[in-house]
Short mmCIF file of C-alpha atoms and ligand atoms in Angstrom, two decimals:
data_model
loop_
_atom_site.label_atom_id
_atom_site.label_comp_id
_atom_site.label_asym_id
_atom_site.label_seq_id
_atom_site.Cartn_x
_atom_site.Cartn_y
_atom_site.Cartn_z
CA MET A 1 15.45 -74.82 48.66
CA GLN A 2 13.39 -71.91 47.86
CA THR A 3 10.56 -70.93 50.11
CA PRO A 4 7.56 -70.61 48.33
CA ARG A 5 5.47 -67.59 47.47
CA THR A 6 3.03 -66.61 49.90
CA LYS A 7 0.24 -64.26 48.76
CA ILE A 8 -0.12 -61.06 50.52
CA SER A 9 -3.87 -61.85 51.61
CA GLU A 10 -2.04 -64.40 53.57
CA ALA A 11 1.00 -62.63 54.60
CA LEU A 12 -1.30 -59.68 56.06
CA THR A 13 -2.97 -62.42 58.62
CA LEU A 14 0.15 -64.26 59.63
CA ASP A 15 1.57 -63.30 63.14
CA PRO A 16 4.82 -61.80 63.36
CA PRO A 17 7.70 -62.65 63.60
CA ARG A 18 8.30 -64.29 60.61
CA ALA A 19 11.26 -65.43 58.68
CA ASP A 20 11.93 -66.24 55.43
CA LEU A 21 8.75 -65.20 53.92
CA ARG A 22 8.83 -64.73 49.69
CA VAL A 23 6.09 -62.48 47.96
CA LYS A 24 5.51 -61.04 44.26
CA GLY A 25 3.53 -58.23 43.50
CA TRP A 26 3.65 -55.07 41.60
CA VAL A 27 5.20 -51.89 43.32
CA ARG A 28 2.06 -49.26 44.23
CA SER A 29 3.64 -46.80 46.15
CA ALA A 30 8.01 -46.54 47.12
CA ARG A 31 9.27 -43.78 48.73
CA ALA A 32 13.05 -43.36 49.51
CA SER A 33 14.81 -41.49 51.88
CA LYS A 34 19.00 -42.11 52.06
CA ASN A 35 18.88 -44.97 54.37
CA VAL A 36 16.18 -46.49 53.38
CA VAL A 37 13.12 -47.05 51.19
CA PHE A 38 9.20 -48.36 51.58
CA ILE A 39 7.59 -49.77 49.31
CA GLN A 40 4.26 -50.59 49.22
CA ILE A 41 3.37 -54.12 47.29
CA ASN A 42 0.32 -55.36 45.63
CA ASP A 43 -0.67 -58.97 44.11
CA GLY A 44 -4.46 -58.23 43.86
CA SER A 45 -5.05 -60.99 46.52
CA SER A 46 -7.05 -57.88 48.89
CA PHE A 47 -7.31 -55.06 49.12
CA SER A 48 -4.50 -54.13 51.33
CA SER A 49 -0.70 -53.68 50.05
CA LEU A 50 2.00 -55.00 52.31
CA GLN A 51 4.44 -52.50 53.50
CA ILE A 52 8.26 -54.17 52.39
CA VAL A 53 11.15 -51.80 54.57
CA VAL A 54 14.56 -52.33 52.64
CA ASP A 55 18.04 -50.64 54.75
CA LYS A 56 20.79 -50.08 52.94
CA ALA A 57 22.16 -53.07 53.55
CA ILE A 58 20.67 -54.55 50.83
CA GLU A 59 23.37 -55.39 48.22
CA ASN A 60 21.44 -53.47 45.14
CA PHE A 61 19.73 -50.82 47.89
CA GLU A 62 20.80 -47.72 44.87
CA ALA A 63 18.78 -49.54 42.47
CA ILE A 64 15.81 -49.92 44.67
CA LYS A 65 16.20 -46.04 45.32
CA HIS A 66 15.00 -45.80 41.97
CA LEU A 67 12.17 -48.35 41.58
CA THR A 68 9.15 -47.43 39.56
CA THR A 69 5.94 -47.46 40.46
CA GLY A 70 4.54 -50.25 38.73
CA SER A 71 7.54 -51.97 38.63
CA ALA A 72 6.91 -55.88 39.35
CA VAL A 73 9.06 -56.99 42.10
CA GLU A 74 9.69 -60.56 43.72
CA VAL A 75 10.89 -59.78 48.04
CA VAL A 76 11.92 -62.04 50.36
CA GLY A 77 12.56 -61.18 54.53
CA ALA A 78 11.04 -61.26 57.76
CA LEU A 79 8.34 -60.59 58.63
CA ILE A 80 7.51 -58.18 61.92
CA GLU A 81 5.79 -56.12 63.72
CA SER A 82 5.07 -52.58 62.13
CA PRO A 83 6.67 -50.23 64.78
CA ALA A 84 4.96 -47.24 62.49
CA LYS A 85 1.22 -46.49 62.72
CA GLY A 86 -0.95 -47.78 59.57
CA GLN A 87 -0.09 -51.26 59.09
CA ARG A 88 -0.23 -54.04 61.78
CA VAL A 89 2.65 -55.77 59.95
CA GLU A 90 5.77 -55.21 57.25
CA LEU A 91 7.84 -56.94 55.62
CA LYS A 92 11.90 -56.68 56.17
CA ALA A 93 13.86 -57.28 52.93
CA THR A 94 16.99 -59.46 53.27
CA SER A 95 16.27 -59.21 48.99
CA VAL A 96 14.53 -57.79 46.64
CA LYS A 97 14.57 -58.91 42.63
CA ILE A 98 13.24 -55.98 40.33
CA VAL A 99 11.61 -58.63 37.98
CA GLY A 100 10.11 -56.42 35.86
CA LYS A 101 10.61 -52.71 36.03
CA ALA A 102 7.85 -50.21 34.89
CA ASP A 103 9.45 -47.01 33.04
CA ASP A 104 8.42 -44.00 34.25
CA LYS A 105 5.73 -43.17 31.31
CA TYR A 106 3.42 -46.26 33.51
CA PRO A 107 0.27 -44.25 33.70
CA LEU A 108 -1.04 -45.13 37.03
CA GLN A 109 1.24 -42.84 39.35
CA LYS A 110 -0.41 -42.35 43.07
CA LYS A 111 -2.68 -39.48 42.19
CA ARG A 112 -6.20 -40.19 41.97
CA HIS A 113 -6.81 -41.04 38.67
CA GLY A 114 -11.02 -40.21 36.72
CA PHE A 115 -12.90 -43.25 35.85
CA GLU A 116 -12.93 -42.00 32.13
CA PHE A 117 -9.33 -41.93 31.99
CA LEU A 118 -9.21 -45.45 33.47
CA ARG A 119 -11.38 -46.61 30.69
CA SER A 120 -8.80 -45.95 28.06
CA ILE A 121 -6.46 -48.44 30.08
CA ALA A 122 -8.60 -50.69 31.06
CA HIS A 123 -5.98 -53.37 30.26
CA LEU A 124 -4.30 -51.75 33.07
CA ARG A 125 -6.80 -50.31 35.49
CA VAL A 126 -7.04 -54.32 37.38
CA ARG A 127 -3.87 -52.41 38.94
CA THR A 128 -5.55 -49.84 41.27
CA ASN A 129 -7.97 -50.08 44.19
CA THR A 130 -11.15 -49.72 43.01
CA PHE A 131 -10.69 -51.96 39.88
CA GLY A 132 -9.17 -54.53 42.44
CA ALA A 133 -12.01 -54.34 44.33
CA VAL A 134 -14.72 -54.50 41.60
CA PHE A 135 -13.06 -57.31 39.93
CA ARG A 136 -12.68 -59.58 42.97
CA VAL A 137 -16.36 -59.03 44.09
CA ARG A 138 -17.51 -59.72 40.37
CA SER A 139 -15.97 -62.89 41.17
CA VAL A 140 -17.40 -63.70 44.61
CA LEU A 141 -20.54 -62.88 42.96
CA ALA A 142 -20.03 -64.49 40.08
CA GLN A 143 -18.67 -68.19 42.19
CA GLU A 144 -22.45 -67.41 44.78
CA ILE A 145 -24.64 -67.48 41.60
CA HIS A 146 -23.49 -71.45 41.68
CA ASN A 147 -23.92 -71.76 44.97
CA PHE A 148 -27.10 -70.60 45.34
CA PHE A 149 -28.31 -72.84 41.80
CA GLN A 150 -26.15 -75.53 42.85
CA ALA A 151 -27.97 -75.67 46.15
CA ARG A 152 -31.67 -75.71 45.26
CA GLY A 153 -30.68 -78.50 42.67
CA PHE A 154 -31.06 -76.43 39.06
CA VAL A 155 -28.65 -77.92 36.80
CA TYR A 156 -26.39 -75.60 34.88
CA VAL A 157 -27.03 -75.77 31.36
CA HIS A 158 -24.87 -73.79 28.60
CA THR A 159 -27.22 -72.18 25.75
CA PRO A 160 -25.47 -71.45 22.34
CA ILE A 161 -24.14 -68.43 21.69
CA ILE A 162 -24.60 -68.54 18.20
CA THR A 163 -28.29 -68.39 17.01
CA ALA A 164 -31.43 -68.12 14.11
CA SER A 165 -33.64 -66.89 16.74
CA ASP A 166 -34.13 -63.45 18.34
CA ALA A 167 -35.33 -64.75 22.09
CA GLU A 168 -36.79 -61.61 22.98
CA GLY A 169 -38.05 -60.14 19.14
CA ALA A 170 -36.69 -57.10 19.91
CA GLY A 171 -34.64 -56.93 16.17
CA GLU A 172 -31.77 -55.68 18.43
CA MET A 173 -28.96 -58.68 16.99
CA PHE A 174 -25.71 -58.93 15.56
CA ARG A 175 -25.42 -60.54 12.67
CA VAL A 176 -23.25 -63.55 12.61
CA SER A 177 -21.60 -64.68 9.41
CA THR A 178 -18.73 -65.32 6.67
CA LEU A 179 -19.73 -63.77 3.83
CA ASP A 180 -18.03 -61.40 2.22
CA PRO A 181 -19.27 -58.12 3.27
CA ARG A 182 -17.98 -56.37 -0.10
CA ASP A 183 -19.22 -58.94 -2.61
CA PRO A 184 -21.89 -61.00 -0.82
CA PRO A 185 -23.73 -63.50 -3.20
CA ARG A 186 -27.48 -62.31 -4.28
CA ASP A 187 -30.22 -63.34 -5.79
CA ASP A 188 -32.02 -61.82 -9.35
CA LYS A 189 -33.58 -59.23 -7.30
CA GLY A 190 -30.43 -58.23 -5.30
CA ALA A 191 -31.35 -59.60 -2.13
CA ILE A 192 -28.29 -61.42 -0.20
CA VAL A 193 -28.59 -65.29 -0.51
CA TYR A 194 -27.74 -66.52 2.70
CA ASP A 195 -28.41 -70.03 1.11
CA GLN A 196 -24.50 -69.76 0.95
CA ASP A 197 -23.14 -68.33 4.24
CA PHE A 198 -21.71 -70.74 7.11
CA PHE A 199 -25.05 -71.71 8.29
CA ALA A 200 -26.98 -71.39 5.59
CA ARG A 201 -29.34 -69.00 6.98
CA PRO A 202 -29.47 -66.11 9.04
CA THR A 203 -27.59 -66.23 12.04
CA PHE A 204 -26.68 -63.91 14.80
CA LEU A 205 -25.00 -63.47 18.55
CA THR A 206 -27.91 -64.49 21.36
CA VAL A 207 -29.92 -61.99 23.60
CA SER A 208 -30.86 -64.23 25.65
CA GLY A 209 -30.48 -67.92 26.23
CA GLN A 210 -34.47 -68.05 27.12
CA LEU A 211 -35.69 -70.02 25.07
CA ASN A 212 -33.31 -72.95 25.21
CA GLY A 213 -33.25 -72.59 29.21
CA GLU A 214 -37.31 -73.19 28.33
CA ALA A 215 -36.68 -76.02 26.34
CA PHE A 216 -34.53 -77.50 29.14
CA ALA A 217 -36.81 -76.55 32.21
CA LEU A 218 -39.79 -79.06 30.33
CA GLY A 219 -37.56 -81.97 31.27
CA LEU A 220 -35.10 -81.40 33.93
CA SER A 221 -37.77 -79.17 36.06
CA ASP A 222 -35.31 -76.31 37.36
CA ILE A 223 -32.50 -74.90 35.41
CA TYR A 224 -30.26 -71.66 34.89
CA THR A 225 -28.00 -70.66 32.29
CA PHE A 226 -25.11 -67.85 32.79
CA GLY A 227 -23.38 -66.10 30.23
CA PRO A 228 -22.85 -63.54 27.71
CA THR A 229 -25.52 -61.96 25.44
CA PHE A 230 -25.00 -59.36 23.09
CA ARG A 231 -27.58 -56.63 22.55
CA ALA A 232 -27.14 -54.38 19.34
CA GLU A 233 -28.95 -51.72 20.86
CA ASN A 234 -27.94 -48.32 20.37
CA SER A 235 -28.24 -46.87 23.88
CA ASN A 236 -25.44 -44.82 25.37
CA THR A 237 -26.31 -45.14 29.14
CA THR A 238 -24.64 -45.74 32.21
CA ARG A 239 -26.48 -49.29 32.56
CA HIS A 240 -26.39 -50.34 29.01
CA ALA A 241 -23.47 -52.64 27.27
CA ALA A 242 -24.02 -54.48 24.21
CA GLU A 243 -22.08 -57.51 25.76
CA PHE A 244 -23.47 -58.38 29.06
CA TRP A 245 -23.87 -61.03 31.55
CA MET A 246 -27.17 -62.59 32.33
CA ILE A 247 -28.50 -65.05 34.73
CA GLU A 248 -31.58 -66.98 33.42
CA PRO A 249 -33.18 -69.54 35.55
CA GLU A 250 -36.05 -71.66 34.22
CA MET A 251 -38.24 -73.46 36.28
CA ALA A 252 -41.10 -75.95 35.31
CA TRP A 253 -44.40 -75.82 37.62
CA TYR A 254 -44.00 -71.94 38.72
CA ASP A 255 -46.00 -69.44 38.47
CA LEU A 256 -45.46 -65.40 38.05
CA GLU A 257 -45.70 -65.12 42.33
CA ASP A 258 -43.15 -68.10 42.73
CA ASN A 259 -41.06 -66.67 40.11
CA CYS A 260 -41.01 -63.16 42.19
CA ASP A 261 -40.14 -65.71 45.51
CA LEU A 262 -37.21 -67.23 43.94
CA ALA A 263 -35.52 -63.58 42.52
CA GLU A 264 -36.07 -62.40 45.67
CA ALA A 265 -34.48 -65.34 47.52
CA PHE A 266 -31.98 -64.81 44.96
CA VAL A 267 -30.93 -61.49 45.09
CA LYS A 268 -30.48 -61.75 49.35
CA HIS A 269 -28.78 -64.57 48.98
CA LEU A 270 -25.97 -62.72 46.68
CA LEU A 271 -26.07 -59.69 49.09
CA LYS A 272 -25.36 -61.84 52.01
CA ALA A 273 -22.47 -63.54 50.31
CA ALA A 274 -21.25 -60.34 49.24
CA LEU A 275 -21.38 -58.50 52.31
CA GLU A 276 -19.61 -61.72 54.60
CA ARG A 277 -16.57 -62.57 51.74
CA CYS A 278 -15.80 -58.82 50.29
CA ALA A 279 -15.82 -57.18 53.51
CA GLU A 280 -12.74 -55.47 53.06
CA ASP A 281 -13.89 -54.49 49.26
CA LEU A 282 -17.04 -53.13 50.39
CA GLU A 283 -15.62 -51.21 53.32
CA PHE A 284 -13.59 -49.04 50.13
CA PHE A 285 -16.70 -48.69 48.20
CA ASN A 286 -18.63 -47.66 51.05
CA LYS A 287 -16.16 -45.42 52.44
CA ARG A 288 -15.15 -43.88 48.51
CA ILE A 289 -17.45 -44.35 45.94
CA ASP A 290 -21.16 -44.38 47.54
CA LYS A 291 -21.62 -43.14 51.46
CA GLY A 292 -24.03 -45.45 53.17
CA LEU A 293 -23.91 -48.86 50.49
CA ILE A 294 -22.80 -51.32 53.21
CA GLN A 295 -25.90 -49.62 55.49
CA ARG A 296 -28.74 -49.86 52.18
CA LEU A 297 -27.58 -53.38 51.35
CA GLU A 298 -28.31 -54.57 54.78
CA HIS A 299 -31.66 -52.61 54.82
CA VAL A 300 -32.23 -55.06 51.61
CA LEU A 301 -31.15 -57.88 53.17
CA ASN A 302 -33.24 -57.88 56.00
CA SER A 303 -36.94 -56.49 54.56
CA GLY A 304 -39.37 -57.97 51.78
CA PHE A 305 -39.10 -56.73 48.66
CA GLU A 306 -42.25 -54.49 47.62
CA ARG A 307 -44.46 -56.26 44.74
CA MET A 308 -47.35 -53.80 43.03
CA SER A 309 -48.74 -54.05 39.47
CA TYR A 310 -48.27 -52.05 36.63
CA ARG A 311 -51.77 -50.33 36.74
CA GLU A 312 -50.82 -49.22 40.41
CA ALA A 313 -47.44 -48.12 39.56
CA VAL A 314 -49.31 -46.05 36.51
CA ASP A 315 -51.37 -44.61 39.03
CA LYS A 316 -49.15 -43.66 41.64
CA LEU A 317 -46.77 -42.01 39.67
CA ALA A 318 -49.67 -40.05 37.88
CA GLY A 319 -50.41 -39.82 41.11
CA SER A 320 -47.04 -38.36 42.98
CA GLY A 321 -47.48 -34.87 41.43
CA ARG A 322 -43.85 -34.71 39.71
CA SER A 323 -43.08 -33.75 36.49
CA PHE A 324 -41.69 -36.27 34.11
CA GLU A 325 -39.83 -36.17 31.27
CA TYR A 326 -41.96 -38.89 29.46
CA PRO A 327 -45.54 -38.96 30.63
CA VAL A 328 -47.45 -42.07 31.86
CA HIS A 329 -50.61 -43.79 31.12
CA PHE A 330 -51.59 -47.20 30.99
CA GLY A 331 -49.81 -48.71 28.22
CA ALA A 332 -46.58 -46.10 28.01
CA ASN A 333 -43.03 -47.79 28.68
CA LEU A 334 -41.51 -47.46 32.21
CA GLN A 335 -38.51 -45.08 32.14
CA ALA A 336 -35.74 -44.79 33.99
CA GLU A 337 -36.86 -41.81 35.55
CA HIS A 338 -40.09 -43.28 36.60
CA GLU A 339 -38.55 -47.04 37.40
CA ARG A 340 -36.34 -45.21 39.96
CA TYR A 341 -39.08 -42.66 41.70
CA LEU A 342 -41.05 -45.93 42.28
CA THR A 343 -38.11 -47.65 43.86
CA GLU A 344 -36.18 -45.44 44.98
CA GLU A 345 -38.83 -42.17 46.36
CA LEU A 346 -42.30 -44.24 47.11
CA VAL A 347 -41.28 -47.33 48.08
CA GLY A 348 -37.52 -47.05 49.22
CA ARG A 349 -37.07 -50.80 48.46
CA PRO A 350 -36.60 -53.07 46.30
CA THR A 351 -39.94 -53.45 43.73
CA PHE A 352 -41.01 -56.30 41.44
CA VAL A 353 -43.65 -54.20 39.37
CA VAL A 354 -45.90 -57.14 37.55
CA ASP A 355 -48.55 -57.64 34.64
CA TYR A 356 -47.37 -54.93 32.61
CA PRO A 357 -49.79 -54.50 29.25
CA LYS A 358 -49.06 -57.10 26.26
CA GLU A 359 -47.90 -54.97 24.08
CA ILE A 360 -44.69 -53.24 25.46
CA LYS A 361 -43.67 -57.25 26.86
CA ALA A 362 -42.27 -59.98 24.53
CA PHE A 363 -44.40 -62.54 22.62
CA TYR A 364 -43.62 -65.78 25.36
CA MET A 365 -45.07 -63.85 28.03
CA ARG A 366 -48.43 -65.69 29.50
CA ARG A 367 -51.43 -63.62 28.39
CA ASN A 368 -53.10 -62.63 31.63
CA ASP A 369 -57.16 -63.41 31.96
CA ASP A 370 -58.07 -59.81 31.03
CA ASP A 371 -56.66 -60.14 27.89
CA ARG A 372 -54.76 -56.78 28.16
CA THR A 373 -51.78 -57.32 30.74
CA VAL A 374 -49.34 -60.64 30.96
CA ALA A 375 -47.51 -62.17 33.47
CA ALA A 376 -44.62 -60.00 33.14
CA MET A 377 -42.43 -59.28 36.58
CA ASP A 378 -39.57 -56.99 36.41
CA LEU A 379 -37.54 -56.22 39.68
CA LEU A 380 -36.35 -52.65 40.00
CA VAL A 381 -33.92 -51.44 42.74
CA PRO A 382 -32.62 -48.22 44.48
CA LYS A 383 -29.93 -46.56 42.17
CA ILE A 384 -29.93 -49.03 39.22
CA GLY A 385 -33.44 -49.41 37.90
CA GLU A 386 -34.22 -52.77 35.98
CA LEU A 387 -32.20 -55.39 37.55
CA ILE A 388 -34.44 -58.47 36.63
CA GLY A 389 -36.67 -59.16 33.83
CA GLY A 390 -38.92 -61.99 33.68
CA SER A 391 -42.05 -63.65 33.54
CA GLN A 392 -44.33 -66.95 33.93
CA ARG A 393 -44.45 -68.14 30.12
CA GLU A 394 -47.25 -68.82 27.77
CA GLU A 395 -47.66 -72.96 27.81
CA ARG A 396 -51.11 -72.83 25.53
CA LEU A 397 -50.13 -73.65 22.09
CA GLU A 398 -52.27 -71.88 20.25
CA VAL A 399 -52.01 -68.65 22.11
CA LEU A 400 -48.24 -68.46 21.83
CA GLU A 401 -48.60 -68.95 17.98
CA ARG A 402 -50.99 -66.22 17.92
CA THR A 403 -48.47 -64.10 20.11
CA ILE A 404 -45.16 -64.77 17.59
CA THR A 405 -47.94 -63.94 13.83
CA GLU A 406 -48.89 -60.32 15.89
CA ALA A 407 -45.73 -59.86 17.41
CA GLY A 408 -44.58 -60.05 13.59
CA LEU A 409 -42.61 -63.05 13.73
CA ASP A 410 -41.66 -65.69 11.41
CA LEU A 411 -43.58 -68.52 13.09
CA GLU A 412 -41.39 -71.17 10.98
CA HIS A 413 -38.68 -70.03 13.30
CA TYR A 414 -40.29 -70.84 16.15
CA GLN A 415 -41.09 -74.61 15.30
CA TRP A 416 -39.01 -76.37 17.48
CA TYR A 417 -40.10 -73.56 20.32
CA LEU A 418 -43.70 -74.48 20.00
CA ASP A 419 -42.67 -78.94 19.98
CA THR A 420 -42.18 -77.97 23.61
CA ARG A 421 -45.83 -76.68 24.00
CA ARG A 422 -47.07 -79.48 21.83
CA TYR A 423 -45.54 -82.08 23.73
CA GLY A 424 -45.91 -82.16 26.99
CA THR A 425 -46.21 -78.44 27.75
CA ALA A 426 -46.58 -77.49 31.05
CA PRO A 427 -46.70 -74.32 33.29
CA HIS A 428 -43.67 -72.71 33.87
CA ALA A 429 -41.56 -69.16 34.45
CA GLY A 430 -37.96 -67.31 35.20
CA PHE A 431 -36.35 -64.09 34.76
CA GLY A 432 -33.09 -62.47 33.62
CA LEU A 433 -31.12 -61.02 35.92
CA GLY A 434 -28.08 -58.78 34.37
CA PHE A 435 -24.62 -59.32 35.55
CA GLU A 436 -23.25 -56.16 35.41
CA ARG A 437 -26.03 -54.15 36.88
CA LEU A 438 -25.75 -56.23 39.95
CA VAL A 439 -21.99 -55.63 40.37
CA MET A 440 -23.00 -51.72 40.25
CA TYR A 441 -25.47 -52.22 42.84
CA VAL A 442 -23.69 -54.13 45.17
CA THR A 443 -20.12 -52.06 45.04
CA GLY A 444 -22.44 -48.84 44.19
CA MET A 445 -20.44 -47.92 40.93
CA GLU A 446 -22.24 -45.64 38.67
CA ASN A 447 -21.27 -47.11 35.51
CA ILE A 448 -21.36 -50.46 33.64
CA ARG A 449 -18.21 -50.00 31.84
CA ASP A 450 -16.14 -49.90 35.48
CA VAL A 451 -17.84 -52.90 36.13
CA ILE A 452 -16.62 -54.94 33.35
CA PRO A 453 -13.04 -56.23 32.26
CA PHE A 454 -13.54 -54.66 28.99
CA PRO A 455 -16.85 -52.87 27.98
CA ARG A 456 -18.04 -52.92 24.69
CA THR A 457 -20.82 -50.20 23.81
CA PRO A 458 -21.63 -48.31 21.07
CA ARG A 459 -18.43 -47.30 19.11
CA HIS A 460 -15.69 -49.24 21.86
CA CYS A 461 -14.88 -52.26 21.37
CA ASP A 462 -10.72 -52.10 22.19
CA PHE A 463 -8.10 -54.33 23.72
O1 LIG B 501 -35.57 -57.98 30.59
P1 LIG B 501 -34.53 -58.04 29.61
O2 LIG B 501 -34.47 -58.23 28.24
O3 LIG B 501 -34.85 -59.84 29.90
C1 LIG B 501 -34.54 -60.44 29.19
O4 LIG B 501 -33.67 -60.88 28.28
C2 LIG B 501 -35.15 -62.06 29.16
N1 LIG B 501 -35.26 -63.63 27.98
C3 LIG B 501 -34.99 -62.98 30.84
C4 LIG B 501 -35.53 -64.10 30.58
O5 LIG B 501 -36.91 -63.75 31.32
N2 LIG B 501 -35.29 -65.01 31.13
O6 LIG B 501 -33.39 -58.60 29.81
C5 LIG B 501 -32.85 -59.65 31.54
C6 LIG B 501 -31.67 -57.96 32.05
C7 LIG B 501 -32.47 -57.00 32.93
O7 LIG B 501 -33.12 -56.44 33.34
C8 LIG B 501 -31.16 -56.12 32.61
O8 LIG B 501 -30.94 -56.39 34.40
C9 LIG B 501 -29.74 -56.90 32.14
O9 LIG B 501 -30.62 -57.81 31.49
N3 LIG B 501 -30.06 -56.31 30.65
C10 LIG B 501 -28.90 -55.82 30.30
N4 LIG B 501 -27.89 -55.47 31.34
C11 LIG B 501 -26.83 -54.83 30.20
N5 LIG B 501 -26.50 -54.14 29.46
C12 LIG B 501 -27.89 -53.65 28.53
N6 LIG B 501 -27.78 -53.67 27.18
C13 LIG B 501 -28.90 -54.62 29.45
N7 LIG B 501 -30.49 -55.48 28.21
C14 LIG B 501 -31.09 -55.77 29.43
MG1 LIG B 502 -36.44 -55.93 31.16
#
């Protein structure tokens, strides 16, 4: 019987000597001399590769001398203590099978490549050190999101991807339609007749699962979503993608302060889990991508997040003596430059800004007693800016009807949502955390395109 395969992450932890170990992976580099070939192979199970030593007694030694980077191989051999510096163990091969040869045009040769070039080969970049690490961290964080909420009795809800409601009221939705774009049915005024479309009404990809999440929270108390969301906003920045993943918890009986408390515990849980479970990958990011990363994450774990009102934030920005590109005054949207000044320079750690003017926030946020501000909260973090956006929700039917109308939205479309306020309305709150921004924060990667497997941004939908 063949010995089963051992993952490289495991092989690297075994105590030598161990005979008859079988590993499978892709060649990161191969260095041949007359009598011996050293091969580094990696199967993605760990950051480190395993060194394979092949000597000329191996039957296909000549072929192995010409082994190319990127090839898939299966190796059987003895795990021994490595006589050389650089690794604890190595595998002395007794057989090497070339499973899939990579031809010489394989674009990932040993030299370092720029991230921009690697984006053009997103189907292969996962075989590099950096992207292997990014996607292992991403996977661990995804699981920890469930761990955090499940341990607290939250119910995981799958909210729809196709929707007729604009949850943010910002009109940034991708249309979903089966009408023939070259010849859609039109009425006598020339307007497209959506009655004949698949859903017999205009439909879109969702920008947020929040409205559905609210309905579930007003029945299950504590829920969360974790799924893809879509925004047709034409912003070409390092922090915006047209398709991104969002986590949206929604809690009945929570007010804005409870909401901030939960968000702080959530972010800290995720940082702690990453430090514990992704130590080897984070060491790499700390050394090669973002010096000081680990220390910064540890510092955040051990300090309270700052909380300040929007008014206070505006006053501090105005009094900072800085000349910002966008001027600040009460009522102005905080731009990235303002957010970063607040969290990076003024406070030096994550900062909640709460109670924003109603004009710059969404219709569903609870109106404060001053009638000028809403119970909103954004969490700003160094290097990223806005990581979380959330609020207490407007639970009063008449106020909500008014804010929907004032936002220029069609009340008809929100009748089901308003039902949740007609039948047993209750105070509730929630927030949305952008998953890619979290992965950027934890890894120090600076471009959202480099933390999602196949990024979708304006004019880019490859792979
Ligand atoms: O602030 P946003 O728009 O809030 C909502 O969607 C609410 N419905 C959330 C809620 O209260 N349930 O988005 C939430 C977060 C932002 O803070 C940001 O981290 C991320 O989602 N985000 C994006 N991430 C990547 N690309 C984009 N285009 C993003 N837009 C928002
Ligand atoms: Mg926001």
